[in-house]
Coordinates of C-alpha atoms in Angstrom, one line a residue:
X1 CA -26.7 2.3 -39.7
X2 CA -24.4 4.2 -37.2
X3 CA -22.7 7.2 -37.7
X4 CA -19.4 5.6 -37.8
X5 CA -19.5 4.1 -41.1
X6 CA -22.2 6.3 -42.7
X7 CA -19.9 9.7 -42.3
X8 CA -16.5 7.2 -42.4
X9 CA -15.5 8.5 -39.1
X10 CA -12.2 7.9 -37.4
X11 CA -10.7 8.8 -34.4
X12 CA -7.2 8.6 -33.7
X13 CA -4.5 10.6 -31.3
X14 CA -4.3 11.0 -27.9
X15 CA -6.9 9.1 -25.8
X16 CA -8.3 10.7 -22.9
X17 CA -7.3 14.3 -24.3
X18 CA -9.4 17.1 -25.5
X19 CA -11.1 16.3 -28.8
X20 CA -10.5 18.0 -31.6
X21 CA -13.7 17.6 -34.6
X22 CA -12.4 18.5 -37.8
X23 CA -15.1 19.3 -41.1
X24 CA -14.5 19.5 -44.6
X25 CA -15.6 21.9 -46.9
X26 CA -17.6 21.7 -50.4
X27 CA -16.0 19.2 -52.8
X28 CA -13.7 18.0 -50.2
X29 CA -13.3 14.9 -47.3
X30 CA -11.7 14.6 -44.4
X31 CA -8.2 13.7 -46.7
X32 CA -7.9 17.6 -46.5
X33 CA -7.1 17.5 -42.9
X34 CA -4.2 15.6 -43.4
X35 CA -1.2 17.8 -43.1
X36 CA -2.7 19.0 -40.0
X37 CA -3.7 16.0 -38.3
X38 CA -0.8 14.3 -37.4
X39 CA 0.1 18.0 -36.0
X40 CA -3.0 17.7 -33.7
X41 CA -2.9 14.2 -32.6
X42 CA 0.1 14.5 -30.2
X43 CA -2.2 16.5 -27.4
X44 CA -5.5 15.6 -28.9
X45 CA -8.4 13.1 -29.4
X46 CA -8.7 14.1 -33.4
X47 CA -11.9 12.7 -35.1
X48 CA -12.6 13.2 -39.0
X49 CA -15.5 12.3 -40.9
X50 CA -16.5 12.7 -44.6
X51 CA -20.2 14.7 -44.9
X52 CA -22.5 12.1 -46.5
X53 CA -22.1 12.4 -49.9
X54 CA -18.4 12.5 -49.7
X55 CA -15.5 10.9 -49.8
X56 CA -16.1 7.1 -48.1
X57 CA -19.3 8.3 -46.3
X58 CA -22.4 6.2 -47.2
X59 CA -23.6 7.5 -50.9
X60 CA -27.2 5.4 -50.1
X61 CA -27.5 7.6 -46.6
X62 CA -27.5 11.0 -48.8
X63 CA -30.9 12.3 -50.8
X64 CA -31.9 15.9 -51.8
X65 CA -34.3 16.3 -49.5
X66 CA -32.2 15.6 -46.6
X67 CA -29.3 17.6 -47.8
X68 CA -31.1 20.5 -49.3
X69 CA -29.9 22.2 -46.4
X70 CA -27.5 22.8 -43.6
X71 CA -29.8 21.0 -41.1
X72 CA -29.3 17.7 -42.6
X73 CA -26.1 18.1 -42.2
X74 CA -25.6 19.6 -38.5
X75 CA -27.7 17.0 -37.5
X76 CA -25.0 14.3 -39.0
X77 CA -22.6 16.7 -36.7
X78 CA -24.3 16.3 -33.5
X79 CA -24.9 12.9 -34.1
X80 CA -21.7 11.6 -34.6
X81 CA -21.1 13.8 -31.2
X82 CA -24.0 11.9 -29.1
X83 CA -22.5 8.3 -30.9
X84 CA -18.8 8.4 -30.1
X85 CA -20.2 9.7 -26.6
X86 CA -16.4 11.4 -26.2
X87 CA -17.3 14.5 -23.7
X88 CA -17.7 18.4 -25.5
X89 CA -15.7 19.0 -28.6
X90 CA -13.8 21.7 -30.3
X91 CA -15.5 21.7 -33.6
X92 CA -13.5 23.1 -36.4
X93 CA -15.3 24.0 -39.2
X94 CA -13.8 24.9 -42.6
X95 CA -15.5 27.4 -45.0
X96 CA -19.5 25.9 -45.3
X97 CA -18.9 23.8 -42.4
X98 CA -18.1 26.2 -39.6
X99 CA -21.9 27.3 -40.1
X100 CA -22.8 23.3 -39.8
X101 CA -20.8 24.2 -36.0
X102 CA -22.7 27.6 -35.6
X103 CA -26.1 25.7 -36.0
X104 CA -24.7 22.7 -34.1
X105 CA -23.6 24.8 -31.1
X106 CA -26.2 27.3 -31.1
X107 CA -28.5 23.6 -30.9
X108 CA -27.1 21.6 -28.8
X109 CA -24.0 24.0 -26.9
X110 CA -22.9 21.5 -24.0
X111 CA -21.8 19.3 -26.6
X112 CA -19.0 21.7 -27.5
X113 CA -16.0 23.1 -25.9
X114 CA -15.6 25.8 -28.5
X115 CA -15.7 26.6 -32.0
X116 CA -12.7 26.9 -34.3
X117 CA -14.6 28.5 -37.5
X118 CA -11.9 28.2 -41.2
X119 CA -12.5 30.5 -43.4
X120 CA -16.1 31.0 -42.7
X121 CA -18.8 32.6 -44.9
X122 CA -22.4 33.2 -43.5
X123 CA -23.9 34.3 -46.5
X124 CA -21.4 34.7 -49.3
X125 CA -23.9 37.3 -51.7
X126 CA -23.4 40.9 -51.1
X127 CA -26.3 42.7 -49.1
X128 CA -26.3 46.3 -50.1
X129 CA -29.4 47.3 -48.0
X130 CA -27.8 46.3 -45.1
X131 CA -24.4 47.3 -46.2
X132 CA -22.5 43.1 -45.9
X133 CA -20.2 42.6 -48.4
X134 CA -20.0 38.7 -48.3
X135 CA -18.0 38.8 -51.9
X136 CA -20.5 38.3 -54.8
X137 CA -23.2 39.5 -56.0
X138 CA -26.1 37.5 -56.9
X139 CA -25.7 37.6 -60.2
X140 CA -22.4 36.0 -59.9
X141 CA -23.9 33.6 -57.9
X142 CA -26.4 32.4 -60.2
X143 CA -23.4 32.6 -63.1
X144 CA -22.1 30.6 -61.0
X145 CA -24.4 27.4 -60.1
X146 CA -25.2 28.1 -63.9
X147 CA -21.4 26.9 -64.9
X148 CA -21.4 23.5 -62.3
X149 CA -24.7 22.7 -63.9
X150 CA -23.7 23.2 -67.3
X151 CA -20.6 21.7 -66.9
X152 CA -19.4 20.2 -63.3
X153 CA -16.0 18.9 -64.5
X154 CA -14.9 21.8 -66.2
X155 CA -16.0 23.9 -63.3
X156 CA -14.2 22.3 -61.3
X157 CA -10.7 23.0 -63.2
X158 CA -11.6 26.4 -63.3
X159 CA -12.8 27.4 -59.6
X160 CA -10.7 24.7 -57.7
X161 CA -7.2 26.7 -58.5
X162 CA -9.2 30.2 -57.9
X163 CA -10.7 28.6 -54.8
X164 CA -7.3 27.0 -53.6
X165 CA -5.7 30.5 -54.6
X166 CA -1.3 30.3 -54.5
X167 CA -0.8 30.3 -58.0
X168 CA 2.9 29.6 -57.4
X169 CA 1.9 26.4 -55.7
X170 CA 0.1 24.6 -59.1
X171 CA 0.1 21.5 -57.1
X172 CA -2.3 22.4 -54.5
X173 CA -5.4 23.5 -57.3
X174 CA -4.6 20.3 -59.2
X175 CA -5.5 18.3 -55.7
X176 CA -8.4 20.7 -55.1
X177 CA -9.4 20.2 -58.3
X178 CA -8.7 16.6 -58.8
X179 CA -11.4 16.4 -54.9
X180 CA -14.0 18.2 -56.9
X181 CA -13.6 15.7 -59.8
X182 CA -13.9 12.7 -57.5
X183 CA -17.0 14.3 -56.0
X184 CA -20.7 13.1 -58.0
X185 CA -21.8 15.5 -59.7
X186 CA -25.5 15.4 -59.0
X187 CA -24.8 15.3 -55.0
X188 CA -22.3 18.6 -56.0
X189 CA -24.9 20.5 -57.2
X190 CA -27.4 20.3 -54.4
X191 CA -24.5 20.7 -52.4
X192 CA -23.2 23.6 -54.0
X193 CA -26.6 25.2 -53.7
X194 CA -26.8 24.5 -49.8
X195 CA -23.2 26.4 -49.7
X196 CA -23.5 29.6 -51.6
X197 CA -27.0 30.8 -51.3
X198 CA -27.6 30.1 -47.5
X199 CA -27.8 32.9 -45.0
X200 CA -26.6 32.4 -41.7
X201 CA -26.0 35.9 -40.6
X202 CA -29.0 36.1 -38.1
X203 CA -27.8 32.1 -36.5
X204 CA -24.2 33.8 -35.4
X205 CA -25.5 35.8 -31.9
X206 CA -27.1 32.6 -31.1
X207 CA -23.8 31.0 -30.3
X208 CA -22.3 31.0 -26.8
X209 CA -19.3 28.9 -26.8
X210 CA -15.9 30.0 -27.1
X211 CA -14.9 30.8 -30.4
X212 CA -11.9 31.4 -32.6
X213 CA -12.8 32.8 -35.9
X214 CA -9.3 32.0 -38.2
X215 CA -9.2 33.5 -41.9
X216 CA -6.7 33.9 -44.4
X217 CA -4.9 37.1 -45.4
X218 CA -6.2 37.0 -49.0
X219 CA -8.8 35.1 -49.5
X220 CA -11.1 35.3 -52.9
X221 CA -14.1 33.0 -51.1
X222 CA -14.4 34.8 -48.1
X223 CA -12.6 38.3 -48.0
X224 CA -11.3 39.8 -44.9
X225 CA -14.6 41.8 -44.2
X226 CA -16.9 38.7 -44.0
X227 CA -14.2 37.4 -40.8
X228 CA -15.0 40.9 -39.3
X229 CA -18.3 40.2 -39.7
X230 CA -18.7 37.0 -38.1
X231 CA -16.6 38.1 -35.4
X232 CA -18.6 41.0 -34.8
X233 CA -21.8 39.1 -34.3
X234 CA -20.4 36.1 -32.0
X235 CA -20.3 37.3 -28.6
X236 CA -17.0 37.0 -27.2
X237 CA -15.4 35.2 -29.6
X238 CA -11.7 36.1 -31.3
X239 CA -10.2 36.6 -34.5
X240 CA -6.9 36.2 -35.8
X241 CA -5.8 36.2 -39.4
X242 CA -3.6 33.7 -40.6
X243 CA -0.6 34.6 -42.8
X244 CA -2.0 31.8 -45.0
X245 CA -3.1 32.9 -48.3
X246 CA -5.9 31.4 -50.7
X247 CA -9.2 29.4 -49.0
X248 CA -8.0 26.9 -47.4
X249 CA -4.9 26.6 -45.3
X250 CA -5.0 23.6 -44.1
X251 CA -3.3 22.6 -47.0
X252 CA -1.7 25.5 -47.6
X253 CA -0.1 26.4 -44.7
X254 CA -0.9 23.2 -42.2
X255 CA 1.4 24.2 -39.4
X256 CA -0.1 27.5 -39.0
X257 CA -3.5 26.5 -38.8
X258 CA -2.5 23.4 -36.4
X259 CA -0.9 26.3 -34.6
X260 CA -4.0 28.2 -34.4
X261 CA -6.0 25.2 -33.1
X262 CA -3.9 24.1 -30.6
X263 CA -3.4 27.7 -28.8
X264 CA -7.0 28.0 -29.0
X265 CA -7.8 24.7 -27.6
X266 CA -5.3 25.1 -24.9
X267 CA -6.3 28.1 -23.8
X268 CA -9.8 26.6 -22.5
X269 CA -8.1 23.7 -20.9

């Protein structure tokens, strides 16, 4: 099967301009992207997939073993690179997938013009012998897995508004919630796994494309330290910080992070 219709990829926007790789978080498919899409697709070649597992991605293609990490998954990335065959990409990753993009890049780096990395995390537990504050401990953590094994849909009602975060804005944790809901709940779990205990602190110094890292004012998944962070340890990359509030902007706030993606990919063209 090709990468097309396993991942559900399409392609759409300007042909013959820079490309523009957008990838969905936990719980999520590329449906997320769509405020900021049409935004991208009047200078750029935009592709969108759906992880396997997601969305209208393949359901057969996914098993635990494959997807018991973040390999399984950056190779999908680079796949779907090597099949659509479209020249280097700006990869945009948002929250677990920018480290799909670190891993990707730091693999294969000709096949990307730059990383755009959404609200990333590299390791969301707190690391008090080396002083990283990624925003839990591990006790949370495991109270956490705990409750989506327990009890994925009523998770999901719970952390989808915390996740989402503008509390004025009920509508948006209702659709995060409501992409949880629609996700299996067995294929959650493993993913879920994969997303909050993996450490991808050491994997960030082997990057050397350009690289925007892009997180949100307040932001209860990935706090303004772990942006320092990441920053910090990618050589020459940049960081901004969106007015956007909550985890992810792209619904949020979809002209600002269009905004932040288009200067970005400019700038190396």
């Amino acid at each position: 099967m090709g990468t097309r219709s396993r991942n559900h990829v399409t392609v759409s926007g300007r042909a013959g301009g820079p490309v523009v790789m957008l990838a969905h978080g936990f719980g999520c498919d590329q449906h997320m992207w769509r405020l900021v899409v049409p935004l991208l697709e009047r200078d750029f070649t935009v592709v969108a997939f759906d992880h396997v597992g997601a969305g209208q991605s393949d359901l057969s293609a996914w098993s635990p073993e494959r997807y018991a990490t973040l390999d399984g998954y950056t190779d999908d990335v680079l796949a779907i690179c090597r099949e659509l065959a479209l020249g280097p990409v700006t990869f945009v990753g948002h929250s677990v997938s920018a480290m799909m993009g670190v891993l990707a890049a730091a693999r294969e780096p000709d096949a990307f013009a730059g990383l755009v990395l959404l609200a990333p995390s590299p390791c969301f537990i707190d690391d008090p012998a080396t002083g990283y504050r990624g925003g839990f401990s591990a006790d949370d953590i495991d109270e956490l897995l705990e409750s989506l094994d327990a009890n994925y849909l009523g998770w999901s009602g719970a952390m989808a508004p915390v996740i989402m975060g503008n509390p004025e804005r009920p509508e948006l944790g209702e659709e995060l919630t409501n992409s949880f809901c629609r996700t299996d709940p067995d294929i959650a779990r493993v993913f879920a796994r994969v997303t909050f205990l993996s450490d991808n602190r050491e994997d960030l110094a082997k990057v050397t494309v350009p690289t925007l890292v892009a997180q949100c004012s307040v932001d209860a998944i990935a706090p303004p330290e772990v942006g320092a962070f990441v920053q910090s340890r990618i050589p020459g990359s940049r960081l901004v910080t969106l007015d956007a509030t909550g985890h992810c902007p792209q619904l949020a706030a979809p002209e600002e992070t269009a905004a932040a993606i288009t200067d970005f990919v400019r700038a190396g063209h």
